[in-house]
């Protein structure tokens, strides 16, 4: 009798710079699942808004026009080796969506209910056939409340600020630890307190605090959790 491994949905939520994207990407690659970075989708909508002059110099957003344009915004991912490149209306925008300009405007865009509604629909389509690892802020709570494995990644603000500082310094961006820590704390506050789908740990999520864990320890723990679920289902 042939036996196929069941395909599940793995939702990984957590704070910014908690290392969740790396964990999610590496797990997906190890178990042959699709990886979707939901934050990249909010970033792509932000880039669309910037390019179409829907964000003024003072940061105010022309929400009405953006909401009207939402059905015409196509966001997808192109697989390139072990990389996932975000596309906006067919154009690879991976590099632009990681830049400082998009980063500084994405929070208010991600707080618009209509934007969230549209992206959640798209994210759910990506997971229709299961066999997916998705990371974000509301994956276990809103996008896939029925995910078989939910992870909430935590790490102290200080550890996350150190990681972010290294990322920025590696990219040649000059900044200080104090400035990065202040930004991490501010982003945590915005993520936790926004009205629409705030970041929160759902009751059935497993918490991984990786403040003092090595990369390998994290990967092993995640893989063990995945195997436990598969064994239970199989
Ligand atoms: O994870 P990131 O920094 O790329 O996320 C970019 C922004 O999108 C950040 O402001 C949080 C928001 N976001 C969200 O609101 N919901 C998600 N599922 C993913 C990201």
PDB file of C-alpha atoms and ligand atoms in Angstrom:
ATOM      1  CA  UNK A   1       0.000   0.000   0.000  1.00  0.00           C
ATOM      2  CA  UNK A   2       1.435   3.376  -0.946  1.00  0.00           C
ATOM      3  CA  UNK A   3       1.644   5.954   1.790  1.00  0.00           C
ATOM      4  CA  UNK A   4       1.829   9.663   1.056  1.00  0.00           C
ATOM      5  CA  UNK A   5       2.961  12.138   3.673  1.00  0.00           C
ATOM      6  CA  UNK A   6       0.102  14.513   4.500  1.00  0.00           C
ATOM      7  CA  UNK A   7       0.672  18.143   3.551  1.00  0.00           C
ATOM      8  CA  UNK A   8       0.065  20.695   6.233  1.00  0.00           C
ATOM      9  CA  UNK A   9       0.075  24.467   6.718  1.00  0.00           C
ATOM     10  CA  UNK A  10       2.784  25.978   8.905  1.00  0.00           C
ATOM     11  CA  UNK A  11       2.135  29.493  10.203  1.00  0.00           C
ATOM     12  CA  UNK A  12       5.088  31.402  11.653  1.00  0.00           C
ATOM     13  CA  UNK A  13       4.322  34.729  13.323  1.00  0.00           C
ATOM     14  CA  UNK A  14       6.458  37.040  15.355  1.00  0.00           C
ATOM     15  CA  UNK A  15       8.069  40.393  15.866  1.00  0.00           C
ATOM     16  CA  UNK A  16      10.193  42.166  13.292  1.00  0.00           C
ATOM     17  CA  UNK A  17      13.813  41.005  13.123  1.00  0.00           C
ATOM     18  CA  UNK A  18      13.006  37.895  15.174  1.00  0.00           C
ATOM     19  CA  UNK A  19      14.615  35.744  12.500  1.00  0.00           C
ATOM     20  CA  UNK A  20      11.269  34.185  11.548  1.00  0.00           C
ATOM     21  CA  UNK A  21      11.711  34.624   7.785  1.00  0.00           C
ATOM     22  CA  UNK A  22      15.021  32.763   7.758  1.00  0.00           C
ATOM     23  CA  UNK A  23      13.562  29.974   9.900  1.00  0.00           C
ATOM     24  CA  UNK A  24      10.478  29.738   7.681  1.00  0.00           C
ATOM     25  CA  UNK A  25      12.470  29.734   4.425  1.00  0.00           C
ATOM     26  CA  UNK A  26      14.925  27.112   5.627  1.00  0.00           C
ATOM     27  CA  UNK A  27      12.193  24.824   6.952  1.00  0.00           C
ATOM     28  CA  UNK A  28      10.233  25.082   3.678  1.00  0.00           C
ATOM     29  CA  UNK A  29      13.313  24.212   1.668  1.00  0.00           C
ATOM     30  CA  UNK A  30      14.128  21.246   3.930  1.00  0.00           C
ATOM     31  CA  UNK A  31      10.661  19.682   3.718  1.00  0.00           C
ATOM     32  CA  UNK A  32       9.954  20.650   0.092  1.00  0.00           C
ATOM     33  CA  UNK A  33       7.175  23.134   0.867  1.00  0.00           C
ATOM     34  CA  UNK A  34       6.393  26.451  -0.726  1.00  0.00           C
ATOM     35  CA  UNK A  35       7.496  29.469   1.337  1.00  0.00           C
ATOM     36  CA  UNK A  36       5.513  32.700   1.302  1.00  0.00           C
ATOM     37  CA  UNK A  37       6.749  35.879   2.971  1.00  0.00           C
ATOM     38  CA  UNK A  38       3.521  37.770   3.682  1.00  0.00           C
ATOM     39  CA  UNK A  39       5.412  40.896   4.781  1.00  0.00           C
ATOM     40  CA  UNK A  40       6.796  41.155   1.237  1.00  0.00           C
ATOM     41  CA  UNK A  41       3.220  41.475  -0.017  1.00  0.00           C
ATOM     42  CA  UNK A  42       2.517  44.481   2.252  1.00  0.00           C
ATOM     43  CA  UNK A  43       5.812  45.927   1.067  1.00  0.00           C
ATOM     44  CA  UNK A  44       4.810  45.446  -2.601  1.00  0.00           C
ATOM     45  CA  UNK A  45       1.516  47.312  -2.063  1.00  0.00           C
ATOM     46  CA  UNK A  46       3.512  50.094  -0.414  1.00  0.00           C
ATOM     47  CA  UNK A  47       5.825  50.291  -3.421  1.00  0.00           C
ATOM     48  CA  UNK A  48       2.785  50.471  -5.707  1.00  0.00           C
ATOM     49  CA  UNK A  49       1.390  53.362  -3.620  1.00  0.00           C
ATOM     50  CA  UNK A  50       4.728  55.217  -3.686  1.00  0.00           C
ATOM     51  CA  UNK A  51       5.161  54.790  -7.434  1.00  0.00           C
ATOM     52  CA  UNK A  52       1.661  56.029  -8.097  1.00  0.00           C
ATOM     53  CA  UNK A  53       2.094  59.070  -5.846  1.00  0.00           C
ATOM     54  CA  UNK A  54      -0.532  57.870  -3.395  1.00  0.00           C
ATOM     55  CA  UNK A  55       1.695  58.717  -0.414  1.00  0.00           C
ATOM     56  CA  UNK A  56       2.325  62.445   0.088  1.00  0.00           C
ATOM     57  CA  UNK A  57       5.547  63.957   1.435  1.00  0.00           C
ATOM     58  CA  UNK A  58       3.946  64.322   4.855  1.00  0.00           C
ATOM     59  CA  UNK A  59       3.172  60.570   4.829  1.00  0.00           C
ATOM     60  CA  UNK A  60      -0.576  60.915   4.306  1.00  0.00           C
ATOM     61  CA  UNK A  61      -2.087  58.212   2.086  1.00  0.00           C
ATOM     62  CA  UNK A  62      -4.683  58.643  -0.658  1.00  0.00           C
ATOM     63  CA  UNK A  63      -6.587  55.639   0.688  1.00  0.00           C
ATOM     64  CA  UNK A  64      -9.575  56.061  -1.581  1.00  0.00           C
ATOM     65  CA  UNK A  65      -7.531  55.707  -4.769  1.00  0.00           C
ATOM     66  CA  UNK A  66      -5.400  52.911  -3.314  1.00  0.00           C
ATOM     67  CA  UNK A  67      -8.501  50.921  -2.344  1.00  0.00           C
ATOM     68  CA  UNK A  68      -9.957  51.437  -5.838  1.00  0.00           C
ATOM     69  CA  UNK A  69      -6.707  50.198  -7.408  1.00  0.00           C
ATOM     70  CA  UNK A  70      -6.388  47.096  -5.195  1.00  0.00           C
ATOM     71  CA  UNK A  71      -8.021  44.642  -7.644  1.00  0.00           C
ATOM     72  CA  UNK A  72      -5.468  45.615 -10.311  1.00  0.00           C
ATOM     73  CA  UNK A  73      -2.438  44.998  -8.066  1.00  0.00           C
ATOM     74  CA  UNK A  74      -1.014  41.566  -8.820  1.00  0.00           C
ATOM     75  CA  UNK A  75       1.515  40.217  -6.345  1.00  0.00           C
ATOM     76  CA  UNK A  76       3.291  36.918  -6.789  1.00  0.00           C
ATOM     77  CA  UNK A  77       6.630  35.198  -6.183  1.00  0.00           C
ATOM     78  CA  UNK A  78       9.095  33.969  -8.749  1.00  0.00           C
ATOM     79  CA  UNK A  79      11.292  31.082  -7.693  1.00  0.00           C
ATOM     80  CA  UNK A  80      14.974  31.596  -8.500  1.00  0.00           C
ATOM     81  CA  UNK A  81      17.079  28.717  -7.136  1.00  0.00           C
ATOM     82  CA  UNK A  82      16.520  28.804  -3.393  1.00  0.00           C
ATOM     83  CA  UNK A  83      15.330  32.427  -3.535  1.00  0.00           C
ATOM     84  CA  UNK A  84      11.778  33.747  -3.768  1.00  0.00           C
ATOM     85  CA  UNK A  85      11.574  36.992  -5.672  1.00  0.00           C
ATOM     86  CA  UNK A  86       8.519  39.150  -5.064  1.00  0.00           C
ATOM     87  CA  UNK A  87       6.795  40.400  -8.205  1.00  0.00           C
ATOM     88  CA  UNK A  88       4.451  43.364  -8.593  1.00  0.00           C
ATOM     89  CA  UNK A  89       2.350  43.219 -11.746  1.00  0.00           C
ATOM     90  CA  UNK A  90       4.906  40.834 -13.229  1.00  0.00           C
ATOM     91  CA  UNK A  91       8.002  42.916 -12.392  1.00  0.00           C
ATOM     92  CA  UNK A  92      10.578  41.607  -9.909  1.00  0.00           C
ATOM     93  CA  UNK A  93      10.683  44.210  -7.105  1.00  0.00           C
ATOM     94  CA  UNK A  94      12.557  42.213  -4.452  1.00  0.00           C
ATOM     95  CA  UNK A  95      15.328  44.761  -4.014  1.00  0.00           C
ATOM     96  CA  UNK A  96      13.126  47.841  -3.979  1.00  0.00           C
ATOM     97  CA  UNK A  97      10.698  46.502  -1.382  1.00  0.00           C
ATOM     98  CA  UNK A  98      13.584  45.935   1.083  1.00  0.00           C
ATOM     99  CA  UNK A  99      14.819  49.537   0.849  1.00  0.00           C
ATOM    100  CA  UNK A 100      14.483  52.220   3.503  1.00  0.00           C
ATOM    101  CA  UNK A 101      11.745  54.144   1.677  1.00  0.00           C
ATOM    102  CA  UNK A 102       9.341  51.221   1.549  1.00  0.00           C
ATOM    103  CA  UNK A 103      10.299  50.167   5.106  1.00  0.00           C
ATOM    104  CA  UNK A 104       9.426  53.568   6.474  1.00  0.00           C
ATOM    105  CA  UNK A 105       5.953  53.666   4.846  1.00  0.00           C
ATOM    106  CA  UNK A 106       4.770  50.072   5.127  1.00  0.00           C
ATOM    107  CA  UNK A 107       3.258  50.153   8.658  1.00  0.00           C
ATOM    108  CA  UNK A 108       0.379  52.567   7.869  1.00  0.00           C
ATOM    109  CA  UNK A 109      -0.300  50.747   4.579  1.00  0.00           C
ATOM    110  CA  UNK A 110      -0.513  47.428   6.475  1.00  0.00           C
ATOM    111  CA  UNK A 111      -3.008  49.023   8.866  1.00  0.00           C
ATOM    112  CA  UNK A 112      -5.604  49.731   6.121  1.00  0.00           C
ATOM    113  CA  UNK A 113      -8.406  47.136   6.526  1.00  0.00           C
ATOM    114  CA  UNK A 114      -9.134  46.880   2.762  1.00  0.00           C
ATOM    115  CA  UNK A 115      -5.442  46.228   2.005  1.00  0.00           C
ATOM    116  CA  UNK A 116      -5.350  43.492   4.638  1.00  0.00           C
ATOM    117  CA  UNK A 117      -8.548  41.972   3.366  1.00  0.00           C
ATOM    118  CA  UNK A 118      -7.208  41.745  -0.190  1.00  0.00           C
ATOM    119  CA  UNK A 119      -3.821  40.339   0.844  1.00  0.00           C
ATOM    120  CA  UNK A 120      -5.343  37.809   3.235  1.00  0.00           C
ATOM    121  CA  UNK A 121      -7.470  36.518   0.325  1.00  0.00           C
ATOM    122  CA  UNK A 122      -4.363  36.148  -1.842  1.00  0.00           C
ATOM    123  CA  UNK A 123      -2.447  34.449   0.983  1.00  0.00           C
ATOM    124  CA  UNK A 124      -5.287  31.985   1.485  1.00  0.00           C
ATOM    125  CA  UNK A 125      -5.185  31.159  -2.236  1.00  0.00           C
ATOM    126  CA  UNK A 126      -1.463  30.382  -1.964  1.00  0.00           C
ATOM    127  CA  UNK A 127      -2.313  27.876   0.794  1.00  0.00           C
ATOM    128  CA  UNK A 128      -5.250  26.212  -0.953  1.00  0.00           C
ATOM    129  CA  UNK A 129      -3.331  23.013  -1.592  1.00  0.00           C
ATOM    130  CA  UNK A 130      -1.531  23.150   1.782  1.00  0.00           C
ATOM    131  CA  UNK A 131       2.178  22.224   1.786  1.00  0.00           C
ATOM    132  CA  UNK A 132       3.103  25.818   2.634  1.00  0.00           C
ATOM    133  CA  UNK A 133       5.133  27.716   5.230  1.00  0.00           C
ATOM    134  CA  UNK A 134       4.010  31.328   5.590  1.00  0.00           C
ATOM    135  CA  UNK A 135       5.463  33.917   7.910  1.00  0.00           C
ATOM    136  CA  UNK A 136       4.018  37.210   9.086  1.00  0.00           C
ATOM    137  CA  UNK A 137       2.077  38.739  11.956  1.00  0.00           C
ATOM    138  CA  UNK A 138      -1.449  37.342  11.592  1.00  0.00           C
ATOM    139  CA  UNK A 139      -0.937  34.024   9.810  1.00  0.00           C
ATOM    140  CA  UNK A 140      -1.964  31.757  12.697  1.00  0.00           C
ATOM    141  CA  UNK A 141      -4.715  34.095  13.884  1.00  0.00           C
ATOM    142  CA  UNK A 142      -6.378  35.330  10.678  1.00  0.00           C
ATOM    143  CA  UNK A 143      -4.959  33.875   7.459  1.00  0.00           C
ATOM    144  CA  UNK A 144      -4.839  30.190   8.462  1.00  0.00           C
ATOM    145  CA  UNK A 145      -6.593  29.745  11.807  1.00  0.00           C
ATOM    146  CA  UNK A 146      -6.757  26.024  10.902  1.00  0.00           C
ATOM    147  CA  UNK A 147      -2.973  25.654  10.349  1.00  0.00           C
ATOM    148  CA  UNK A 148      -1.732  22.344  11.755  1.00  0.00           C
ATOM    149  CA  UNK A 149       1.446  23.939  13.121  1.00  0.00           C
ATOM    150  CA  UNK A 150       1.582  27.480  14.495  1.00  0.00           C
ATOM    151  CA  UNK A 151       4.775  29.023  15.757  1.00  0.00           C
ATOM    152  CA  UNK A 152       5.229  32.320  17.551  1.00  0.00           C
ATOM    153  CA  UNK A 153       8.834  33.519  17.388  1.00  0.00           C
ATOM    154  CA  UNK A 154      10.037  35.790  20.128  1.00  0.00           C
ATOM    155  CA  UNK A 155      13.359  37.334  21.077  1.00  0.00           C
ATOM    156  CA  UNK A 156      14.253  40.239  23.318  1.00  0.00           C
ATOM    157  CA  UNK A 157      14.140  43.718  21.709  1.00  0.00           C
ATOM    158  CA  UNK A 158      17.860  44.072  22.484  1.00  0.00           C
ATOM    159  CA  UNK A 159      18.786  40.866  20.644  1.00  0.00           C
ATOM    160  CA  UNK A 160      16.612  41.815  17.681  1.00  0.00           C
ATOM    161  CA  UNK A 161      18.133  45.290  17.561  1.00  0.00           C
ATOM    162  CA  UNK A 162      21.612  43.748  17.480  1.00  0.00           C
ATOM    163  CA  UNK A 163      20.597  41.524  14.536  1.00  0.00           C
ATOM    164  CA  UNK A 164      18.985  44.398  12.671  1.00  0.00           C
ATOM    165  CA  UNK A 165      22.034  46.597  13.268  1.00  0.00           C
ATOM    166  CA  UNK A 166      24.228  43.894  11.741  1.00  0.00           C
ATOM    167  CA  UNK A 167      21.937  43.566   8.700  1.00  0.00           C
ATOM    168  CA  UNK A 168      21.990  47.317   8.139  1.00  0.00           C
ATOM    169  CA  UNK A 169      25.732  47.637   8.697  1.00  0.00           C
ATOM    170  CA  UNK A 170      26.321  44.762   6.246  1.00  0.00           C
ATOM    171  CA  UNK A 171      24.280  46.708   3.702  1.00  0.00           C
ATOM    172  CA  UNK A 172      26.435  49.777   4.298  1.00  0.00           C
ATOM    173  CA  UNK A 173      23.744  51.740   6.151  1.00  0.00           C
ATOM    174  CA  UNK A 174      25.231  53.880   8.926  1.00  0.00           C
ATOM    175  CA  UNK A 175      23.209  53.955  12.123  1.00  0.00           C
ATOM    176  CA  UNK A 176      23.559  53.393  15.852  1.00  0.00           C
ATOM    177  CA  UNK A 177      22.419  50.620  18.177  1.00  0.00           C
ATOM    178  CA  UNK A 178      20.292  53.118  20.126  1.00  0.00           C
ATOM    179  CA  UNK A 179      18.461  54.284  16.978  1.00  0.00           C
ATOM    180  CA  UNK A 180      17.812  50.728  15.830  1.00  0.00           C
ATOM    181  CA  UNK A 181      16.568  49.671  19.287  1.00  0.00           C
ATOM    182  CA  UNK A 182      14.181  52.646  19.385  1.00  0.00           C
ATOM    183  CA  UNK A 183      12.847  51.646  15.947  1.00  0.00           C
ATOM    184  CA  UNK A 184      12.375  47.997  17.015  1.00  0.00           C
ATOM    185  CA  UNK A 185      10.458  49.080  20.131  1.00  0.00           C
ATOM    186  CA  UNK A 186       8.294  51.470  18.101  1.00  0.00           C
ATOM    187  CA  UNK A 187       7.498  48.839  15.453  1.00  0.00           C
ATOM    188  CA  UNK A 188       6.591  46.311  18.165  1.00  0.00           C
ATOM    189  CA  UNK A 189       4.185  48.830  19.616  1.00  0.00           C
ATOM    190  CA  UNK A 190       2.546  49.536  16.211  1.00  0.00           C
ATOM    191  CA  UNK A 191       2.293  45.804  15.395  1.00  0.00           C
ATOM    192  CA  UNK A 192       0.730  44.969  18.763  1.00  0.00           C
ATOM    193  CA  UNK A 193      -1.711  47.840  19.077  1.00  0.00           C
ATOM    194  CA  UNK A 194      -3.139  48.372  15.581  1.00  0.00           C
ATOM    195  CA  UNK A 195      -6.908  47.853  15.372  1.00  0.00           C
ATOM    196  CA  UNK A 196      -6.832  45.455  12.408  1.00  0.00           C
ATOM    197  CA  UNK A 197      -5.245  41.994  13.026  1.00  0.00           C
ATOM    198  CA  UNK A 198      -2.681  43.047  15.641  1.00  0.00           C
ATOM    199  CA  UNK A 199       0.286  40.769  16.311  1.00  0.00           C
ATOM    200  CA  UNK A 200      -0.645  38.386  19.101  1.00  0.00           C
ATOM    201  CA  UNK A 201       0.194  34.872  20.118  1.00  0.00           C
ATOM    202  CA  UNK A 202      -2.764  32.581  19.567  1.00  0.00           C
ATOM    203  CA  UNK A 203      -3.473  29.939  22.215  1.00  0.00           C
ATOM    204  CA  UNK A 204      -2.491  27.005  20.002  1.00  0.00           C
ATOM    205  CA  UNK A 205       0.866  28.457  18.910  1.00  0.00           C
ATOM    206  CA  UNK A 206       4.183  27.065  20.123  1.00  0.00           C
ATOM    207  CA  UNK A 207       6.464  29.856  21.363  1.00  0.00           C
ATOM    208  CA  UNK A 208      10.082  29.756  20.292  1.00  0.00           C
ATOM    209  CA  UNK A 209      12.196  32.338  22.103  1.00  0.00           C
ATOM    210  CA  UNK A 210      15.394  32.310  20.107  1.00  0.00           C
ATOM    211  CA  UNK A 211      17.249  35.011  22.078  1.00  0.00           C
ATOM    212  CA  UNK A 212      19.858  32.471  23.153  1.00  0.00           C
ATOM    213  CA  UNK A 213      19.482  29.778  20.509  1.00  0.00           C
ATOM    214  CA  UNK A 214      21.844  29.009  17.673  1.00  0.00           C
ATOM    215  CA  UNK A 215      20.662  28.850  14.111  1.00  0.00           C
ATOM    216  CA  UNK A 216      21.014  25.046  14.068  1.00  0.00           C
ATOM    217  CA  UNK A 217      19.123  24.634  17.349  1.00  0.00           C
ATOM    218  CA  UNK A 218      16.204  26.647  15.963  1.00  0.00           C
ATOM    219  CA  UNK A 219      16.089  24.681  12.724  1.00  0.00           C
ATOM    220  CA  UNK A 220      16.206  21.372  14.577  1.00  0.00           C
ATOM    221  CA  UNK A 221      13.425  22.403  16.945  1.00  0.00           C
ATOM    222  CA  UNK A 222      11.194  23.453  14.042  1.00  0.00           C
ATOM    223  CA  UNK A 223      11.857  20.259  12.129  1.00  0.00           C
ATOM    224  CA  UNK A 224      11.082  18.192  15.259  1.00  0.00           C
ATOM    225  CA  UNK A 225       7.774  20.033  15.683  1.00  0.00           C
ATOM    226  CA  UNK A 226       6.913  19.403  12.033  1.00  0.00           C
ATOM    227  CA  UNK A 227       7.785  15.688  12.331  1.00  0.00           C
ATOM    228  CA  UNK A 228       5.667  15.321  15.478  1.00  0.00           C
ATOM    229  CA  UNK A 229       2.612  16.667  13.622  1.00  0.00           C
ATOM    230  CA  UNK A 230       3.231  14.479  10.572  1.00  0.00           C
ATOM    231  CA  UNK A 231       3.637  11.375  12.740  1.00  0.00           C
ATOM    232  CA  UNK A 232       0.424  12.194  14.549  1.00  0.00           C
ATOM    233  CA  UNK A 233      -1.478  12.693  11.288  1.00  0.00           C
ATOM    234  CA  UNK A 234       0.097   9.753   9.517  1.00  0.00           C
TER     235      UNK A 234
HETATM  236  O1  LIG B   1       7.979  41.308   8.166  1.00  0.00           O
HETATM  237  P1  LIG B   1       8.194  42.621   7.410  1.00  0.00           P
HETATM  238  O2  LIG B   1       9.033  43.626   8.161  1.00  0.00           O
HETATM  239  O3  LIG B   1       8.647  42.442   6.008  1.00  0.00           O
HETATM  240  O4  LIG B   1       6.729  43.263   7.336  1.00  0.00           O
HETATM  241  C1  LIG B   1       6.484  44.475   6.686  1.00  0.00           C
HETATM  242  C2  LIG B   1       5.290  45.177   7.306  1.00  0.00           C
HETATM  243  O5  LIG B   1       4.093  44.469   7.040  1.00  0.00           O
HETATM  244  C3  LIG B   1       5.354  45.406   8.815  1.00  0.00           C
HETATM  245  O6  LIG B   1       4.870  46.725   9.047  1.00  0.00           O
HETATM  246  C4  LIG B   1       4.374  44.416   9.384  1.00  0.00           C
HETATM  247  C5  LIG B   1       3.398  44.205   8.259  1.00  0.00           C
HETATM  248  N1  LIG B   1       2.871  42.853   8.178  1.00  0.00           N
HETATM  249  C6  LIG B   1       1.592  42.640   8.588  1.00  0.00           C
HETATM  250  O7  LIG B   1       0.945  43.578   9.054  1.00  0.00           O
HETATM  251  N2  LIG B   1       1.027  41.416   8.482  1.00  0.00           N
HETATM  252  C7  LIG B   1       1.726  40.385   7.983  1.00  0.00           C
HETATM  253  N3  LIG B   1       1.158  39.193   7.876  1.00  0.00           N
HETATM  254  C8  LIG B   1       3.069  40.577   7.555  1.00  0.00           C
HETATM  255  C9  LIG B   1       3.614  41.829   7.680  1.00  0.00           C
END
